[in-house]
Tab-separated table of C-alpha atoms in Angstrom:
chain	number	residue	atom	x	y	z
A	259	MET	CA	122.346	99.648	96.575
A	260	GLU	CA	118.882	98.284	97.172
A	261	VAL	CA	115.760	99.763	95.563
A	262	LYS	CA	114.324	101.002	98.851
A	263	GLU	CA	117.404	103.137	99.565
A	264	PHE	CA	116.448	105.414	96.667
A	265	PHE	CA	113.059	106.350	98.089
A	266	PRO	CA	112.897	108.397	101.312
A	267	PHE	CA	109.142	107.673	101.428
A	268	TRP	CA	109.673	103.879	101.489
A	269	ASP	CA	108.311	103.426	105.031
A	270	LYS	CA	105.115	105.235	104.089
A	271	LEU	CA	104.286	102.659	101.413
A	272	THR	CA	102.120	99.643	102.192
A	273	LYS	CA	103.727	96.210	102.228
A	274	ASP	CA	101.932	95.461	98.970
A	275	GLN	CA	103.297	98.597	97.276
A	276	GLN	CA	106.818	97.808	98.471
A	277	ASP	CA	106.561	94.247	97.132
A	278	ARG	CA	105.268	95.421	93.773
A	279	MET	CA	108.184	97.805	93.372
A	280	ILE	CA	110.819	95.241	94.404
A	281	GLN	CA	109.404	92.471	92.234
A	282	ALA	CA	109.177	94.699	89.170
A	283	ALA	CA	112.661	96.237	89.495
A	284	VAL	CA	115.288	94.928	87.099
A	285	GLN	CA	119.007	95.436	87.569
A	286	ARG	CA	121.093	96.244	84.494
A	287	LYS	CA	124.751	96.761	83.733
A	288	VAL	CA	125.175	99.466	81.126
A	289	PRO	CA	128.499	99.761	79.303
A	290	GLU	CA	130.011	103.176	78.592
A	291	GLY	CA	128.493	104.716	75.467
A	292	ALA	CA	125.253	102.701	75.547
A	293	VAL	CA	121.981	104.587	75.065
A	294	LEU	CA	119.511	103.644	77.789
A	295	HIS	CA	116.576	105.752	76.700
A	296	ASN	CA	115.981	107.406	73.346
A	297	GLY	CA	113.282	110.082	73.323
A	298	SER	CA	109.657	109.292	72.643
A	299	ALA	CA	110.634	106.011	70.979
A	300	ASP	CA	111.131	104.550	74.454
A	301	CYS	CA	109.430	104.521	77.780
A	302	LEU	CA	111.939	102.571	79.788
A	303	GLY	CA	110.847	103.602	83.294
A	304	LEU	CA	112.518	105.125	86.305
A	305	ILE	CA	116.308	104.688	86.277
A	306	LEU	CA	117.909	104.386	89.730
A	307	VAL	CA	121.672	104.857	89.473
A	308	CYS	CA	123.643	102.464	91.720
A	309	GLY	CA	126.982	103.486	90.237
A	310	GLY	CA	128.603	105.057	87.192
A	311	GLN	CA	127.623	108.199	85.304
A	312	LEU	CA	124.764	108.956	82.903
A	313	ARG	CA	124.205	111.945	80.647
A	314	VAL	CA	120.750	113.363	79.835
A	315	TYR	CA	120.720	115.437	76.661
A	316	LEU	CA	118.668	116.984	73.884
A	317	VAL	CA	119.237	116.542	70.133
A	318	SER	CA	118.178	119.044	67.491
A	319	PRO	CA	116.520	117.981	64.220
A	320	GLU	CA	119.970	118.520	62.634
A	321	GLY	CA	121.721	116.289	65.168
A	322	ARG	CA	123.280	118.943	67.415
A	323	GLU	CA	123.387	117.958	71.079
A	324	ILE	CA	123.287	119.766	74.398
A	325	THR	CA	123.730	118.250	77.849
A	326	LEU	CA	120.905	119.033	80.300
A	327	TYR	CA	122.368	117.314	83.358
A	328	ARG	CA	124.246	114.268	84.541
A	329	LEU	CA	123.240	111.514	86.922
A	330	PHE	CA	125.496	109.896	89.480
A	331	GLU	CA	125.241	107.264	92.221
A	332	ARG	CA	121.969	107.609	94.211
A	333	ASP	CA	120.295	109.749	91.502
A	334	ILE	CA	116.959	108.929	89.915
A	335	CYS	CA	116.135	109.652	86.284
A	336	LEU	CA	112.500	110.646	85.916
A	337	LEU	CA	112.441	111.765	82.279
A	338	SER	CA	113.134	108.225	81.072
A	339	ALA	CA	109.661	107.462	82.431
A	340	SER	CA	108.132	110.535	80.810
A	341	CYS	CA	105.322	108.521	79.195
A	342	MET	CA	103.853	108.098	82.672
A	343	MET	CA	103.870	111.872	83.251
A	344	ARG	CA	101.068	113.536	81.378
A	345	ASN	CA	102.104	116.846	79.742
A	346	ILE	CA	105.774	116.024	79.238
A	347	GLN	CA	106.148	116.944	75.594
A	348	PHE	CA	109.849	116.851	74.967
A	349	ASP	CA	112.309	114.101	74.229
A	350	VAL	CA	115.600	113.489	75.936
A	351	ILE	CA	118.261	110.868	75.431
A	352	VAL	CA	119.927	109.095	78.342
A	353	GLU	CA	123.367	107.628	77.703
A	354	ALA	CA	125.980	105.975	79.927
A	355	GLU	CA	129.099	108.148	80.090
A	356	LYS	CA	130.874	105.523	82.175
A	357	ASP	CA	130.149	101.859	82.846
A	358	SER	CA	127.095	102.004	85.085
A	359	LEU	CA	124.881	99.827	87.215
A	360	VAL	CA	121.199	100.749	87.432
A	361	TRP	CA	117.815	99.562	88.616
A	362	ILE	CA	114.899	100.041	86.220
A	363	ILE	CA	111.356	100.427	87.608
A	364	PRO	CA	108.691	99.922	84.890
A	365	PRO	CA	106.592	103.076	84.341
A	366	GLU	CA	103.185	101.468	84.921
A	367	ILE	CA	104.302	100.112	88.314
A	368	TYR	CA	105.593	103.467	89.500
A	369	ARG	CA	102.589	105.314	88.085
A	370	GLY	CA	100.262	102.996	90.022
A	371	ILE	CA	102.093	103.642	93.285
A	372	MET	CA	102.137	107.406	92.707
A	373	GLU	CA	98.376	107.398	92.182
A	374	GLN	CA	97.804	105.698	95.535
A	375	SER	CA	100.469	107.317	97.679
A	376	ALA	CA	100.636	111.067	98.335
A	377	ALA	CA	104.146	110.583	99.737
A	378	ALA	CA	105.351	108.990	96.471
A	379	ALA	CA	103.615	111.656	94.364
A	380	ASN	CA	105.119	114.492	96.411
A	381	TYR	CA	108.590	113.002	96.201
A	382	THR	CA	108.206	112.645	92.433
A	383	ASN	CA	107.297	116.312	92.417
A	384	GLU	CA	110.562	117.090	94.165
A	385	LEU	CA	112.512	115.079	91.593
A	386	MET	CA	110.741	116.889	88.773
A	387	SER	CA	111.450	120.277	90.381
A	388	GLN	CA	115.100	119.354	90.647
A	389	ASN	CA	115.319	118.367	86.968
A	390	PHE	CA	113.420	121.519	86.049
A	391	SER	CA	115.890	123.649	88.041
A	392	GLU	CA	118.873	121.985	86.397
A	393	VAL	CA	117.463	122.685	82.948
A	394	MET	CA	116.736	126.302	83.900
A	395	TRP	CA	120.331	126.635	85.007
A	396	VAL	CA	121.528	125.442	81.590
A	397	MET	CA	119.121	127.815	79.896
A	398	GLU	CA	120.337	130.783	81.936
A	399	GLN	CA	123.915	129.841	81.047
A	400	ILE	CA	123.034	129.820	77.353
A	401	MET	CA	121.067	133.038	77.566
A	402	TRP	CA	123.267	135.220	79.718
A	403	ASN	CA	126.760	133.711	79.704
A	404	SER	CA	129.278	134.075	76.939
A	405	PHE	CA	130.744	130.948	75.381
A	406	ASP	CA	134.244	131.412	76.838
A	407	ARG	CA	132.781	131.352	80.336
A	408	ARG	CA	130.675	128.258	79.632
A	409	LEU	CA	133.674	126.420	78.162
A	410	ALA	CA	135.891	127.366	81.131
A	411	ASP	CA	133.193	126.128	83.545
A	412	PHE	CA	132.874	122.898	81.601
A	413	LEU	CA	136.637	122.181	81.667
A	414	LEU	CA	136.830	122.850	85.408
A	415	GLU	CA	133.816	120.600	86.071
A	416	GLU	CA	135.281	117.808	83.932
A	417	GLY	CA	138.540	118.101	85.873
A	418	VAL	CA	136.651	117.546	89.128
A	419	LEU	CA	134.587	114.646	87.728
A	420	GLU	CA	137.650	112.871	86.317
A	421	GLY	CA	139.837	113.740	89.297
A	422	SER	CA	142.538	114.909	86.905
A	423	ASP	CA	143.748	118.040	85.117
A	424	SER	CA	144.361	115.996	82.006
A	425	LEU	CA	141.078	115.551	80.132
A	426	LYS	CA	140.741	112.855	77.495
A	427	ILE	CA	137.864	114.328	75.533
A	428	THR	CA	137.436	115.341	71.898
A	429	HIS	CA	136.426	118.827	70.775
A	430	GLU	CA	133.391	117.242	69.096
A	431	ARG	CA	132.304	115.745	72.414
A	432	ILE	CA	132.617	119.104	74.206
A	433	ALA	CA	130.560	120.746	71.453
A	434	ASN	CA	127.851	118.121	72.078
A	435	HIS	CA	127.785	118.971	75.761
A	436	LEU	CA	127.504	122.692	75.194
A	437	GLY	CA	125.173	122.744	72.196
A	438	SER	CA	127.867	124.238	70.009
A	439	ALA	CA	129.859	123.321	66.887
A	440	ARG	CA	133.256	121.595	66.915
A	441	GLU	CA	134.983	124.492	65.125
A	442	VAL	CA	133.755	126.963	67.750
A	443	VAL	CA	135.143	124.794	70.555
A	444	THR	CA	138.486	124.347	68.775
A	445	ARG	CA	138.816	128.094	68.168
A	446	MET	CA	138.121	128.938	71.812
A	447	LEU	CA	140.466	126.200	73.107
A	448	ARG	CA	143.263	127.578	70.908
A	449	TYR	CA	142.576	130.998	72.365
A	450	PHE	CA	142.763	129.476	75.889
A	451	GLN	CA	146.096	127.872	74.896
A	452	ARG	CA	147.497	131.204	73.685
A	453	GLU	CA	146.479	132.692	77.035
A	454	GLY	CA	148.360	129.907	78.857
A	455	LEU	CA	145.226	128.391	80.404
A	456	VAL	CA	145.358	124.955	78.759
A	457	HIS	CA	147.765	122.853	76.743
A	458	LEU	CA	146.338	120.987	73.751
A	459	SER	CA	147.674	117.726	72.380
A	460	ARG	CA	146.133	114.904	70.351
A	461	GLY	CA	142.960	113.712	72.108
A	462	GLU	CA	143.865	115.501	75.318
A	463	ILE	CA	143.360	118.842	77.013
A	464	GLN	CA	145.677	119.668	79.891
A	465	ILE	CA	144.478	122.324	82.337
A	466	VAL	CA	147.577	124.361	83.185
A	467	ASN	CA	146.083	127.439	84.876
A	468	LYS	CA	143.015	126.584	86.930
A	469	GLU	CA	142.787	130.008	88.507
A	470	GLY	CA	142.891	131.651	85.108
A	471	LEU	CA	139.931	129.546	83.973
A	472	GLN	CA	138.033	130.394	87.149
A	473	ASN	CA	138.609	134.102	86.544
A	474	ILE	CA	136.994	134.118	83.114
B	450	MET	CA	85.133	131.333	87.862
B	451	GLU	CA	85.001	129.580	91.203
B	452	VAL	CA	88.075	128.058	92.858
B	453	LYS	CA	86.827	124.484	92.492
B	454	GLU	CA	86.550	124.805	88.721
B	455	PHE	CA	90.344	124.997	88.486
B	456	PHE	CA	90.960	121.633	90.110
B	457	PRO	CA	89.832	118.462	88.308
B	458	PHE	CA	90.540	116.529	91.527
B	459	TRP	CA	88.094	118.644	93.572
B	460	ASP	CA	85.650	115.770	94.206
B	461	LYS	CA	88.457	113.632	95.569
B	462	LEU	CA	89.179	116.126	98.368
B	463	THR	CA	87.534	115.802	101.779
B	464	LYS	CA	84.972	118.405	102.811
B	465	ASP	CA	87.536	119.818	105.238
B	466	GLN	CA	90.190	120.184	102.498
B	467	GLN	CA	87.687	121.875	100.189
B	468	ASP	CA	86.657	124.319	102.930
B	469	ARG	CA	90.271	125.165	103.758
B	470	MET	CA	91.014	125.963	100.131
B	471	ILE	CA	87.885	128.107	99.641
B	472	GLN	CA	88.332	130.029	102.889
B	473	ALA	CA	91.987	130.785	102.192
B	474	ALA	CA	91.508	131.860	98.571
B	475	VAL	CA	91.662	135.604	97.920
B	476	GLN	CA	90.399	137.229	94.750
B	477	ARG	CA	92.467	140.046	93.267
B	478	LYS	CA	92.140	142.453	90.376
B	479	VAL	CA	95.519	143.067	88.795
B	480	PRO	CA	95.966	146.065	86.487
B	481	GLU	CA	98.002	145.761	83.291
B	482	GLY	CA	101.707	146.123	84.016
B	483	ALA	CA	101.523	145.133	87.697
B	484	VAL	CA	104.068	142.610	88.981
B	485	LEU	CA	102.299	139.842	90.900
B	486	HIS	CA	105.307	137.800	91.901
B	487	ASN	CA	108.955	138.815	91.914
B	488	GLY	CA	111.435	135.935	92.176
B	489	SER	CA	112.638	134.601	95.479
B	490	ALA	CA	111.654	137.856	97.210
B	491	ASP	CA	108.045	136.614	97.148
B	492	CYS	CA	106.106	133.488	97.797
B	493	LEU	CA	102.663	134.606	96.813
B	494	GLY	CA	101.039	131.214	96.306
B	495	LEU	CA	99.149	129.507	93.517
B	496	ILE	CA	97.675	131.973	91.012
B	497	LEU	CA	94.420	130.844	89.369
B	498	VAL	CA	93.649	132.977	86.323
B	499	CYS	CA	89.941	133.878	86.005
B	500	GLY	CA	90.550	136.307	83.152
B	501	GLY	CA	93.214	138.454	81.517
B	502	GLN	CA	96.760	137.565	80.549
B	503	LEU	CA	99.919	137.055	82.622
B	504	ARG	CA	103.531	136.731	81.521
B	505	VAL	CA	106.089	134.535	83.314
B	506	TYR	CA	109.671	135.544	82.597
B	507	LEU	CA	113.322	135.386	83.628
B	508	VAL	CA	115.629	138.356	84.175
B	509	SER	CA	119.414	138.228	83.822
B	510	PRO	CA	121.756	139.887	86.346
B	511	GLU	CA	122.115	142.675	83.732
B	512	GLY	CA	118.352	143.139	83.422
B	513	ARG	CA	117.740	141.314	80.135
B	514	GLU	CA	114.414	139.479	80.025
B	515	ILE	CA	113.047	136.408	78.308
B	516	THR	CA	109.455	135.182	78.322
B	517	LEU	CA	109.016	131.560	79.448
B	518	TYR	CA	105.273	131.294	78.918
B	519	ARG	CA	101.991	133.116	79.271
B	520	LEU	CA	98.941	132.319	81.350
B	521	PHE	CA	95.343	132.787	80.235
B	522	GLU	CA	91.871	132.150	81.626
B	523	ARG	CA	91.652	128.755	83.422
B	524	ASP	CA	95.473	128.489	83.799
B	525	ILE	CA	97.259	127.942	87.106
B	526	CYS	CA	100.647	129.461	87.915
B	527	LEU	CA	102.679	127.064	90.036
B	528	LEU	CA	106.038	128.830	90.033
B	529	SER	CA	104.631	131.753	92.043
B	530	ALA	CA	104.320	129.196	94.850
B	531	SER	CA	107.821	127.848	94.298
B	532	CYS	CA	108.752	128.207	97.983
B	533	MET	CA	106.391	125.317	98.679
B	534	MET	CA	108.180	123.117	96.107
B	535	ARG	CA	111.442	121.873	97.460
B	536	ASN	CA	114.265	121.938	94.876
B	537	ILE	CA	112.972	124.813	92.765
B	538	GLN	CA	116.091	126.930	92.586
B	539	PHE	CA	115.310	129.567	90.027
B	540	ASP	CA	113.420	132.814	90.129
B	541	VAL	CA	110.736	133.955	87.776
B	542	ILE	CA	108.698	137.125	87.601
B	543	VAL	CA	104.954	137.084	86.955
B	544	GLU	CA	103.445	140.232	85.488
B	545	ALA	CA	99.974	141.152	84.213
B	546	GLU	CA	100.118	141.818	80.463
B	547	LYS	CA	96.454	142.797	80.463
B	548	ASP	CA	94.046	143.732	83.259
B	549	SER	CA	93.475	140.416	84.999
B	550	LEU	CA	91.326	138.800	87.647
B	551	VAL	CA	92.893	136.030	89.718
B	552	TRP	CA	92.428	133.844	92.768
B	553	ILE	CA	95.444	133.446	95.055
B	554	ILE	CA	95.801	130.277	97.167
B	555	PRO	CA	98.377	130.698	99.968
B	556	PRO	CA	101.324	128.292	99.582
B	557	GLU	CA	101.048	126.690	103.045
B	558	ILE	CA	97.385	125.810	102.459
B	559	TYR	CA	98.044	124.181	99.104
B	560	ARG	CA	101.151	122.420	100.405
B	561	GLY	CA	99.130	120.920	103.273
B	562	ILE	CA	96.494	119.574	100.878
B	563	MET	CA	99.117	118.159	98.530
B	564	GLU	CA	100.723	116.272	101.403
B	565	GLN	CA	97.427	114.621	102.290
B	566	SER	CA	95.921	114.011	98.876
B	567	ALA	CA	97.598	111.864	96.209
B	568	ALA	CA	95.125	113.271	93.658
B	569	ALA	CA	96.217	116.851	94.412
B	570	ALA	CA	99.905	115.888	94.368
B	571	ASN	CA	99.563	114.078	91.038
B	572	TYR	CA	97.708	116.983	89.473
B	573	THR	CA	100.420	119.366	90.693
B	574	ASN	CA	102.884	117.048	88.994
B	575	GLU	CA	100.976	117.471	85.754
B	576	LEU	CA	101.071	121.264	86.097
B	577	MET	CA	104.795	121.155	86.756
B	578	SER	CA	105.365	118.884	83.751
B	579	GLN	CA	103.438	121.307	81.600
B	580	ASN	CA	105.522	124.296	82.772
B	581	PHE	CA	108.665	122.229	82.292
B	582	SER	CA	107.639	121.363	78.715
B	583	GLU	CA	106.913	124.984	77.896
B	584	VAL	CA	110.331	126.047	79.133
B	585	MET	CA	111.989	123.244	77.158
B	586	TRP	CA	110.184	124.480	74.068
B	587	VAL	CA	111.628	127.972	74.591
B	588	MET	CA	115.073	126.482	75.149
B	589	GLU	CA	114.883	124.433	71.951
B	590	GLN	CA	113.825	127.567	70.071
B	591	ILE	CA	116.834	129.456	71.413
B	592	MET	CA	119.204	126.592	70.732
B	593	TRP	CA	118.165	125.429	67.310
B	594	ASN	CA	116.152	128.224	65.705
B	595	SER	CA	117.574	131.314	64.127
B	596	PHE	CA	116.413	134.701	65.350
B	597	ASP	CA	114.443	135.604	62.196
B	598	ARG	CA	112.302	132.503	62.675
B	599	ARG	CA	111.710	133.236	66.372
B	600	LEU	CA	110.736	136.840	65.620
B	601	ALA	CA	108.360	135.789	62.813
B	602	ASP	CA	106.740	133.233	65.171
B	603	PHE	CA	106.388	135.873	67.856
B	604	LEU	CA	104.691	138.406	65.531
B	605	LEU	CA	102.243	135.782	64.252
B	606	GLU	CA	101.415	134.667	67.809
B	607	GLU	CA	100.891	138.266	68.947
B	608	GLY	CA	98.560	138.803	65.990
B	609	VAL	CA	96.441	135.868	67.132
B	610	LEU	CA	96.452	136.963	70.810
B	611	GLU	CA	95.459	140.541	69.953
B	612	GLY	CA	93.039	139.490	67.225
B	613	SER	CA	94.605	142.050	64.907
B	614	ASP	CA	97.375	142.399	62.319
B	615	SER	CA	98.286	145.759	63.754
B	616	LEU	CA	100.491	145.244	66.826
B	617	LYS	CA	100.979	148.061	69.309
B	618	ILE	CA	104.227	146.885	70.847
B	619	THR	CA	107.661	148.491	71.174
B	620	HIS	CA	110.865	146.920	69.870
B	621	GLU	CA	112.175	146.994	73.461
B	622	ARG	CA	109.201	144.929	74.605
B	623	ILE	CA	109.727	142.339	71.871
B	624	ALA	CA	113.406	142.105	72.841
B	625	ASN	CA	112.289	141.383	76.428
B	626	HIS	CA	110.083	138.551	75.242
B	627	LEU	CA	112.780	136.937	73.135
B	628	GLY	CA	115.800	137.488	75.384
B	629	SER	CA	117.407	139.748	72.825
B	630	ALA	CA	118.527	143.378	72.529
B	631	ARG	CA	116.382	146.196	71.135
B	632	GLU	CA	118.838	146.959	68.306
B	633	VAL	CA	118.752	143.337	67.131
B	634	VAL	CA	114.951	143.414	66.988
B	635	THR	CA	114.921	146.734	65.134
B	636	ARG	CA	117.448	145.504	62.582
B	637	MET	CA	115.463	142.335	61.880
B	638	LEU	CA	112.139	144.216	61.681
B	639	ARG	CA	113.663	146.607	59.111
B	640	TYR	CA	114.794	143.595	57.124
B	641	PHE	CA	111.227	142.184	57.336
B	642	GLN	CA	109.932	145.562	56.100
B	643	ARG	CA	112.313	145.541	53.134
B	644	GLU	CA	111.028	142.059	52.279
B	645	GLY	CA	107.438	143.363	52.375
B	646	LEU	CA	106.432	141.246	55.387
B	647	VAL	CA	105.608	144.058	57.812
B	648	HIS	CA	105.077	147.795	57.774
B	649	LEU	CA	106.663	149.804	60.608
B	650	SER	CA	105.333	153.062	61.980
B	651	ARG	CA	105.702	154.843	65.308
B	652	GLY	CA	104.742	152.421	68.120
B	653	GLU	CA	103.110	150.007	65.704
B	654	ILE	CA	103.975	146.993	63.582
B	655	GLN	CA	101.570	146.093	60.812
B	656	ILE	CA	101.709	142.524	59.533
B	657	VAL	CA	101.242	142.799	55.761
B	658	ASN	CA	102.269	139.345	54.557
B	659	LYS	CA	101.258	136.625	56.995
B	660	GLU	CA	102.168	133.802	54.634
B	661	GLY	CA	105.624	135.254	54.132
B	662	LEU	CA	106.202	135.252	57.887
B	663	GLN	CA	104.954	131.688	58.140
B	664	ASN	CA	107.375	130.604	55.431
B	665	ILE	CA	110.485	131.851	57.239
């Protein structure tokens, strides 16, 4: 994917603005597990995802994690350029969940274009609103939904993402997605197994009753 | 306060844009307890706070509430104009906590100006980032902080806002701020009383050991 395909406002930019963006963009292959952006320590820039899967998450002072949202092909990560947004006062980590291919646009380049172009600024607003909505969704889940429901949702979503009912994921890893502790995940999964919803084996969770999970 | 005082980009607008904003703005007195904006049912517009105090909060399907942030003099409420922001997919309620005086800018007027002016669009971005950061702060509190700490923080903050150590607030109301249940608040307040941090009487909470609350 080319840089311009990510920006619906491309045709409203001047030739000079387009050239600046293209010349500054750097393509990077990111292996699974690599951290692309690490909180306020970094200000990498805009990440344009050409392929693969990235995870954006928070970490507590004690090292607990919670997933805010994931990025797929055609998505743009704005929070990795948070230094260019005044008033963003929280840190997120962006990590490759699968081998990924991305474009990086340096923050000062994008900031400059946003300041000149209302179309670019308004589109950035849309991206920010989308991220904001995703985080609100997570927050509402945490606030109003019980843990069994959140875990069931997570397993079903993973099944769709992996295209398989057999999930190769550790209990620790699930806890990091849901902002929980490993023991809590293990206890609930064992309960799911007793209810005939999943089958647990070493390093693997088999979904055996999808409808049952959906009904929780 | 005049409308133009709320917008640092005012001088970058054309005369026509300035006139449109001023002519469309409506001033409103809002009595304590009145709901200004109620989720997706409304699209009131931008609220500019000239004086008073507003509360922006979420409500669960079961009617539980949690405060996201508060607005004071000079603040702008963007989420009450969420219909003009594509991608905002969550509903908030905006309520006057004290008698307030506000300007309302209709969403279509502000949207039109944002589309023409990069300065307006970038400033709106800053407002959105600020709201986003405030919500992330609440989320981090919920995720990583224990309830005693959140309640102690809330009592200290209320003391500052009211300019008094004697808080006239019900346990129900506190529960609605913190996304909790009344019984949980009452239990924790009784524990605080046993520890000599507060004194409880009918409809009132007296902070008696500020340092103790800060140390939690």
